[in-house]
Amino acid sequence: MITVVKEELAGIPALHVVTNDNMEKPLPLFIFWHGFTSAKEHNLHYAYLLAGEGYRVIMPEAEHHGERHKGIPDDQRSLSFWEIVIKSIHETEEIVSALKKRSLVESSDIAMAGVSMGAIITLGALTQYNWVKTAASFMGTPAYEDFVHEQIERIKKESDVFPFSKEELDRKKALLNSYDLSKQPEAAQNRDLFFWHGAQDTVVPIDGAKSFAASHKNADNLTFVVDGQAGHHVNREGILSFISWLKNRQPLKMI
């Protein structure tokens, strides 16, 4: 039986998903972050499958989402996207530390994954923590700077008044540089990486992930699965391809 416990880890609301008989045992740890405007409960099907594979799965709540939503308007939350991403990257370390203090983590090698914004958080974490040894990106991008430019163009088309000055934009871009995995390809070494993306995705376009995968085409540690018909939604086949990869850790290239 799989148990879902709602708790706070380092003050961060999270769902703790694990098989009953392993609740108090040290286990391999998997941190799974949800997407933008979503919440931790919305990805429980991933956690159920991962717990069945023997992982302790933690699904944190990102700032301004779910239980942590402070009622800010949607447009303000959208403009805080990158602040949320960076805060979540650092909160990942706090969560891992809290679990280690309770002797619930089997080894220093941690797995991470996420959907959309959660995938972007995961890929940024690879630039900060060498203990993240397995990572999965569903509809994410490692190219922070490129995605910022796409977001800027989108805002300009949808708004009469651009909300940032040039100086503010420059500060944001400078802050993101150290988290941009596309600029630090060496950070992808010695890790098992899985990417899934829909070719028709217009929310987080496939270009960033595809370019990153192409630059690592000779690496045997990266699997890139593309659904040619999918948009910004992970179908069941995508989830199962990830679980199959996780069990076998064999490169599975379907481009």
mmCIF file of C-alpha atoms in Angstrom:
data_model
loop_
_atom_site.group_PDB
_atom_site.id
_atom_site.type_symbol
_atom_site.label_atom_id
_atom_site.label_comp_id
_atom_site.label_asym_id
_atom_site.label_seq_id
_atom_site.Cartn_x
_atom_site.Cartn_y
_atom_site.Cartn_z
ATOM 1 C CA MET A 1 0.000 0.000 0.000
ATOM 2 C CA ILE A 2 1.195 3.508 -0.804
ATOM 3 C CA THR A 3 0.726 6.277 1.741
ATOM 4 C CA VAL A 4 0.379 9.992 1.031
ATOM 5 C CA VAL A 5 1.237 12.230 3.975
ATOM 6 C CA LYS A 6 0.750 15.979 3.963
ATOM 7 C CA GLU A 7 3.479 17.705 5.962
ATOM 8 C CA GLU A 8 5.908 20.603 6.093
ATOM 9 C CA LEU A 9 9.586 20.124 5.365
ATOM 10 C CA ALA A 10 11.807 23.065 6.294
ATOM 11 C CA GLY A 11 8.575 25.058 6.517
ATOM 12 C CA ILE A 12 7.589 24.133 2.950
ATOM 13 C CA PRO A 13 4.231 22.363 2.446
ATOM 14 C CA ALA A 14 4.713 19.061 0.666
ATOM 15 C CA LEU A 15 3.179 15.699 -0.047
ATOM 16 C CA HIS A 16 5.259 12.772 1.152
ATOM 17 C CA VAL A 17 4.521 9.631 -0.867
ATOM 18 C CA VAL A 18 5.979 6.240 0.048
ATOM 19 C CA THR A 19 5.006 2.606 0.514
ATOM 20 C CA ASN A 20 3.622 1.864 3.981
ATOM 21 C CA ASP A 21 6.348 -0.512 5.088
ATOM 22 C CA ASN A 22 9.092 1.924 4.101
ATOM 23 C CA MET A 23 7.816 5.073 5.791
ATOM 24 C CA GLU A 24 10.572 5.184 8.425
ATOM 25 C CA LYS A 25 13.356 3.497 6.426
ATOM 26 C CA PRO A 26 16.115 5.269 4.508
ATOM 27 C CA LEU A 27 15.140 5.223 0.821
ATOM 28 C CA PRO A 28 16.282 6.684 -2.489
ATOM 29 C CA LEU A 29 14.811 10.192 -2.640
ATOM 30 C CA PHE A 30 12.871 11.700 -5.531
ATOM 31 C CA ILE A 31 11.855 15.393 -5.467
ATOM 32 C CA PHE A 32 9.048 16.243 -7.915
ATOM 33 C CA TRP A 33 8.051 19.858 -8.629
ATOM 34 C CA HIS A 34 4.705 20.865 -10.153
ATOM 35 C CA GLY A 35 4.073 23.332 -12.967
ATOM 36 C CA PHE A 36 3.164 27.007 -13.050
ATOM 37 C CA THR A 37 -0.392 27.753 -11.756
ATOM 38 C CA SER A 38 -0.629 24.083 -10.733
ATOM 39 C CA ALA A 39 -0.197 22.567 -7.251
ATOM 40 C CA LYS A 40 1.536 19.636 -5.598
ATOM 41 C CA GLU A 41 -1.567 17.412 -5.651
ATOM 42 C CA HIS A 42 -1.902 17.597 -9.425
ATOM 43 C CA ASN A 43 0.983 15.234 -10.137
ATOM 44 C CA LEU A 44 0.197 12.443 -7.707
ATOM 45 C CA HIS A 45 0.069 9.873 -10.512
ATOM 46 C CA TYR A 46 3.818 10.359 -11.011
ATOM 47 C CA ALA A 47 4.446 9.960 -7.287
ATOM 48 C CA TYR A 48 2.353 6.789 -7.125
ATOM 49 C CA LEU A 49 4.412 5.149 -9.879
ATOM 50 C CA LEU A 50 7.713 6.339 -8.412
ATOM 51 C CA ALA A 51 6.838 5.125 -4.909
ATOM 52 C CA GLY A 52 6.032 1.764 -6.456
ATOM 53 C CA GLU A 53 9.596 1.673 -7.764
ATOM 54 C CA GLY A 54 10.960 2.057 -4.223
ATOM 55 C CA TYR A 55 11.465 5.813 -3.994
ATOM 56 C CA ARG A 56 10.539 8.205 -1.231
ATOM 57 C CA VAL A 57 8.761 10.899 -3.244
ATOM 58 C CA ILE A 58 8.442 14.489 -2.064
ATOM 59 C CA MET A 59 6.129 16.847 -3.952
ATOM 60 C CA PRO A 60 6.721 20.394 -2.645
ATOM 61 C CA GLU A 61 4.423 23.379 -3.058
ATOM 62 C CA ALA A 62 6.072 26.231 -4.929
ATOM 63 C CA GLU A 63 5.806 29.818 -3.697
ATOM 64 C CA HIS A 64 2.519 31.523 -4.718
ATOM 65 C CA HIS A 65 0.901 28.183 -5.543
ATOM 66 C CA GLY A 66 -1.565 25.923 -3.770
ATOM 67 C CA GLU A 67 -1.303 26.323 -0.005
ATOM 68 C CA ARG A 68 1.288 29.051 -0.506
ATOM 69 C CA HIS A 69 -0.862 31.160 -2.774
ATOM 70 C CA LYS A 70 -1.128 34.554 -1.102
ATOM 71 C CA GLY A 71 -3.898 35.804 -3.331
ATOM 72 C CA ILE A 72 -1.691 37.830 -5.636
ATOM 73 C CA PRO A 73 -3.207 38.568 -9.069
ATOM 74 C CA ASP A 74 -2.357 36.168 -11.888
ATOM 75 C CA ASP A 75 -0.456 38.812 -13.840
ATOM 76 C CA GLN A 76 1.737 39.574 -10.827
ATOM 77 C CA ARG A 77 2.407 35.883 -10.302
ATOM 78 C CA SER A 78 3.377 35.553 -13.963
ATOM 79 C CA LEU A 79 5.876 38.379 -13.582
ATOM 80 C CA SER A 80 7.339 36.562 -10.540
ATOM 81 C CA PHE A 81 7.952 33.356 -12.519
ATOM 82 C CA TRP A 82 11.733 33.394 -12.313
ATOM 83 C CA GLU A 83 11.813 34.424 -8.658
ATOM 84 C CA ILE A 84 9.607 31.387 -7.948
ATOM 85 C CA VAL A 85 11.926 29.139 -9.961
ATOM 86 C CA ILE A 86 15.074 30.275 -8.171
ATOM 87 C CA LYS A 87 13.463 30.104 -4.743
ATOM 88 C CA SER A 88 12.296 26.569 -5.469
ATOM 89 C CA ILE A 89 15.809 25.524 -6.503
ATOM 90 C CA HIS A 90 17.131 26.640 -3.136
ATOM 91 C CA GLU A 91 14.187 25.146 -1.264
ATOM 92 C CA THR A 92 15.069 21.795 -2.797
ATOM 93 C CA GLU A 93 18.290 21.784 -0.787
ATOM 94 C CA GLU A 94 16.395 22.727 2.377
ATOM 95 C CA ILE A 95 13.957 19.849 1.859
ATOM 96 C CA VAL A 96 16.758 17.340 1.308
ATOM 97 C CA SER A 97 18.536 18.542 4.455
ATOM 98 C CA ALA A 98 15.349 18.210 6.522
ATOM 99 C CA LEU A 99 14.861 14.612 5.371
ATOM 100 C CA LYS A 100 18.485 13.705 5.979
ATOM 101 C CA LYS A 101 18.189 14.947 9.558
ATOM 102 C CA ARG A 102 15.402 12.390 9.988
ATOM 103 C CA SER A 103 17.616 9.658 8.451
ATOM 104 C CA LEU A 104 15.101 9.054 5.669
ATOM 105 C CA VAL A 105 17.481 9.375 2.713
ATOM 106 C CA GLU A 106 19.370 6.264 1.661
ATOM 107 C CA SER A 107 22.251 7.899 -0.189
ATOM 108 C CA SER A 108 23.656 11.268 -1.172
ATOM 109 C CA ASP A 109 22.479 10.741 -4.764
ATOM 110 C CA ILE A 110 19.122 12.472 -5.226
ATOM 111 C CA ALA A 111 16.648 12.274 -8.114
ATOM 112 C CA MET A 112 14.573 15.231 -9.315
ATOM 113 C CA ALA A 113 11.860 15.786 -11.874
ATOM 114 C CA GLY A 114 9.127 18.223 -12.733
ATOM 115 C CA VAL A 115 6.475 19.287 -15.186
ATOM 116 C CA SER A 116 6.834 22.590 -17.093
ATOM 117 C CA MET A 117 7.963 25.095 -14.440
ATOM 118 C CA GLY A 118 8.886 22.112 -12.262
ATOM 119 C CA ALA A 119 11.110 20.819 -15.050
ATOM 120 C CA ILE A 120 12.751 24.230 -15.364
ATOM 121 C CA ILE A 121 13.399 24.147 -11.598
ATOM 122 C CA THR A 122 14.899 20.673 -11.947
ATOM 123 C CA LEU A 123 17.237 21.635 -14.789
ATOM 124 C CA GLY A 124 18.391 24.735 -12.924
ATOM 125 C CA ALA A 125 19.139 22.604 -9.853
ATOM 126 C CA LEU A 126 21.666 20.630 -11.907
ATOM 127 C CA THR A 127 23.836 23.754 -12.076
ATOM 128 C CA GLN A 128 23.817 24.113 -8.287
ATOM 129 C CA TYR A 129 23.919 20.648 -6.743
ATOM 130 C CA ASN A 130 26.249 17.830 -7.760
ATOM 131 C CA TRP A 131 24.200 15.426 -5.629
ATOM 132 C CA VAL A 132 21.323 15.465 -8.120
ATOM 133 C CA LYS A 133 22.323 12.364 -10.076
ATOM 134 C CA THR A 134 19.041 11.597 -11.866
ATOM 135 C CA ALA A 135 16.802 14.233 -13.441
ATOM 136 C CA ALA A 136 13.720 14.203 -15.641
ATOM 137 C CA SER A 137 12.267 17.149 -17.525
ATOM 138 C CA PHE A 138 8.691 17.032 -18.776
ATOM 139 C CA MET A 139 8.072 20.025 -21.048
ATOM 140 C CA GLY A 140 10.904 22.052 -19.537
ATOM 141 C CA THR A 141 13.800 24.010 -20.958
ATOM 142 C CA PRO A 142 17.402 24.261 -19.770
ATOM 143 C CA ALA A 143 17.879 27.485 -21.777
ATOM 144 C CA TYR A 144 16.816 30.113 -19.244
ATOM 145 C CA GLU A 145 17.965 33.141 -21.214
ATOM 146 C CA ASP A 146 16.287 32.031 -24.436
ATOM 147 C CA PHE A 147 13.038 31.365 -22.593
ATOM 148 C CA VAL A 148 13.183 34.800 -20.961
ATOM 149 C CA HIS A 149 13.327 36.359 -24.426
ATOM 150 C CA GLU A 150 10.291 34.331 -25.499
ATOM 151 C CA GLN A 151 8.405 35.467 -22.408
ATOM 152 C CA ILE A 152 9.337 39.106 -23.055
ATOM 153 C CA GLU A 153 8.012 38.937 -26.610
ATOM 154 C CA ARG A 154 4.805 37.341 -25.349
ATOM 155 C CA ILE A 155 4.308 40.073 -22.723
ATOM 156 C CA LYS A 156 4.886 42.793 -25.302
ATOM 157 C CA LYS A 157 2.220 41.316 -27.563
ATOM 158 C CA GLU A 158 -0.322 40.942 -24.750
ATOM 159 C CA SER A 159 0.246 44.192 -22.862
ATOM 160 C CA ASP A 160 0.178 47.864 -23.791
ATOM 161 C CA VAL A 161 2.692 48.727 -21.072
ATOM 162 C CA PHE A 162 5.860 46.671 -20.599
ATOM 163 C CA PRO A 163 6.285 46.166 -16.826
ATOM 164 C CA PHE A 164 10.109 46.116 -16.628
ATOM 165 C CA SER A 165 12.739 48.754 -17.281
ATOM 166 C CA LYS A 166 15.871 47.810 -19.203
ATOM 167 C CA GLU A 167 17.845 47.904 -15.949
ATOM 168 C CA GLU A 168 15.410 45.500 -14.264
ATOM 169 C CA LEU A 169 15.600 43.127 -17.221
ATOM 170 C CA ASP A 170 19.377 43.207 -17.195
ATOM 171 C CA ARG A 171 19.409 42.374 -13.482
ATOM 172 C CA LYS A 172 17.024 39.464 -13.996
ATOM 173 C CA LYS A 173 19.082 38.064 -16.869
ATOM 174 C CA ALA A 174 22.301 38.388 -14.897
ATOM 175 C CA LEU A 175 20.721 36.557 -11.970
ATOM 176 C CA LEU A 176 19.603 33.689 -14.207
ATOM 177 C CA ASN A 177 22.972 33.162 -15.867
ATOM 178 C CA SER A 178 24.346 30.966 -13.100
ATOM 179 C CA TYR A 179 21.283 28.690 -13.306
ATOM 180 C CA ASP A 180 21.206 28.357 -17.101
ATOM 181 C CA LEU A 181 22.143 24.742 -17.865
ATOM 182 C CA SER A 182 22.494 25.439 -21.576
ATOM 183 C CA LYS A 183 25.455 27.677 -20.709
ATOM 184 C CA GLN A 184 27.009 25.044 -18.425
ATOM 185 C CA PRO A 185 26.999 21.809 -20.447
ATOM 186 C CA GLU A 186 29.592 20.273 -18.141
ATOM 187 C CA ALA A 187 26.942 20.233 -15.387
ATOM 188 C CA ALA A 188 25.085 17.529 -17.310
ATOM 189 C CA GLN A 189 27.960 15.083 -17.029
ATOM 190 C CA ASN A 190 27.783 12.032 -14.754
ATOM 191 C CA ARG A 191 24.003 12.257 -14.419
ATOM 192 C CA ASP A 192 21.132 10.250 -15.855
ATOM 193 C CA LEU A 193 18.908 12.678 -17.774
ATOM 194 C CA PHE A 194 15.470 12.130 -19.293
ATOM 195 C CA PHE A 195 13.624 14.687 -21.424
ATOM 196 C CA TRP A 196 10.049 14.402 -22.675
ATOM 197 C CA HIS A 197 8.488 17.110 -24.836
ATOM 198 C CA GLY A 198 5.554 17.623 -27.160
ATOM 199 C CA ALA A 199 6.596 18.925 -30.564
ATOM 200 C CA GLN A 200 3.490 21.145 -30.702
ATOM 201 C CA ASP A 201 4.104 22.798 -27.322
ATOM 202 C CA THR A 202 3.554 26.562 -27.547
ATOM 203 C CA VAL A 203 3.799 27.290 -23.803
ATOM 204 C CA VAL A 204 7.351 26.033 -23.340
ATOM 205 C CA PRO A 205 8.532 25.471 -26.923
ATOM 206 C CA ILE A 206 10.625 22.388 -27.580
ATOM 207 C CA ASP A 207 13.561 24.337 -29.065
ATOM 208 C CA GLY A 208 15.552 24.750 -25.842
ATOM 209 C CA ALA A 209 15.351 21.083 -24.860
ATOM 210 C CA LYS A 210 15.940 19.912 -28.422
ATOM 211 C CA SER A 211 19.056 22.060 -28.854
ATOM 212 C CA PHE A 212 20.420 20.823 -25.539
ATOM 213 C CA ALA A 213 19.800 17.194 -26.512
ATOM 214 C CA ALA A 214 21.409 17.763 -29.913
ATOM 215 C CA SER A 215 24.532 19.154 -28.264
ATOM 216 C CA HIS A 216 24.711 15.943 -26.201
ATOM 217 C CA LYS A 217 23.765 13.545 -29.012
ATOM 218 C CA ASN A 218 26.813 11.371 -28.404
ATOM 219 C CA ALA A 219 26.238 11.147 -24.659
ATOM 220 C CA ASP A 220 24.952 7.842 -23.340
ATOM 221 C CA ASN A 221 23.447 9.428 -20.228
ATOM 222 C CA LEU A 222 20.687 11.442 -21.931
ATOM 223 C CA THR A 223 17.378 10.206 -23.311
ATOM 224 C CA PHE A 224 15.124 12.543 -25.290
ATOM 225 C CA VAL A 225 11.591 11.444 -26.125
ATOM 226 C CA VAL A 226 9.480 13.597 -28.419
ATOM 227 C CA ASP A 227 5.766 13.185 -29.069
ATOM 228 C CA GLY A 228 5.193 14.713 -32.474
ATOM 229 C CA GLN A 229 1.488 15.344 -31.870
ATOM 230 C CA ALA A 230 1.501 16.531 -28.254
ATOM 231 C CA GLY A 231 1.239 20.103 -27.036
ATOM 232 C CA HIS A 232 1.750 21.266 -23.455
ATOM 233 C CA HIS A 233 0.433 18.095 -21.861
ATOM 234 C CA VAL A 234 2.190 14.883 -20.878
ATOM 235 C CA ASN A 235 0.223 11.866 -22.050
ATOM 236 C CA ARG A 236 0.210 8.451 -20.426
ATOM 237 C CA GLU A 237 2.677 7.092 -22.962
ATOM 238 C CA GLY A 238 5.128 9.803 -21.946
ATOM 239 C CA ILE A 239 4.851 8.970 -18.257
ATOM 240 C CA LEU A 240 5.261 5.247 -18.891
ATOM 241 C CA SER A 241 8.281 5.826 -21.146
ATOM 242 C CA PHE A 242 9.867 7.669 -18.218
ATOM 243 C CA ILE A 243 9.150 4.835 -15.756
ATOM 244 C CA SER A 244 10.532 2.314 -18.255
ATOM 245 C CA TRP A 245 13.674 4.424 -18.655
ATOM 246 C CA LEU A 246 14.024 4.771 -14.884
ATOM 247 C CA LYS A 247 13.947 0.987 -14.475
ATOM 248 C CA ASN A 248 16.372 0.257 -17.270
ATOM 249 C CA ARG A 249 18.482 3.456 -17.569
ATOM 250 C CA GLN A 250 19.133 2.755 -21.234
ATOM 251 C CA PRO A 251 19.269 5.560 -23.808
ATOM 252 C CA LEU A 252 15.895 5.669 -25.558
ATOM 253 C CA LYS A 253 15.968 8.174 -28.390
ATOM 254 C CA MET A 254 12.661 8.740 -30.159
ATOM 255 C CA ILE A 255 13.096 11.974 -32.096
#
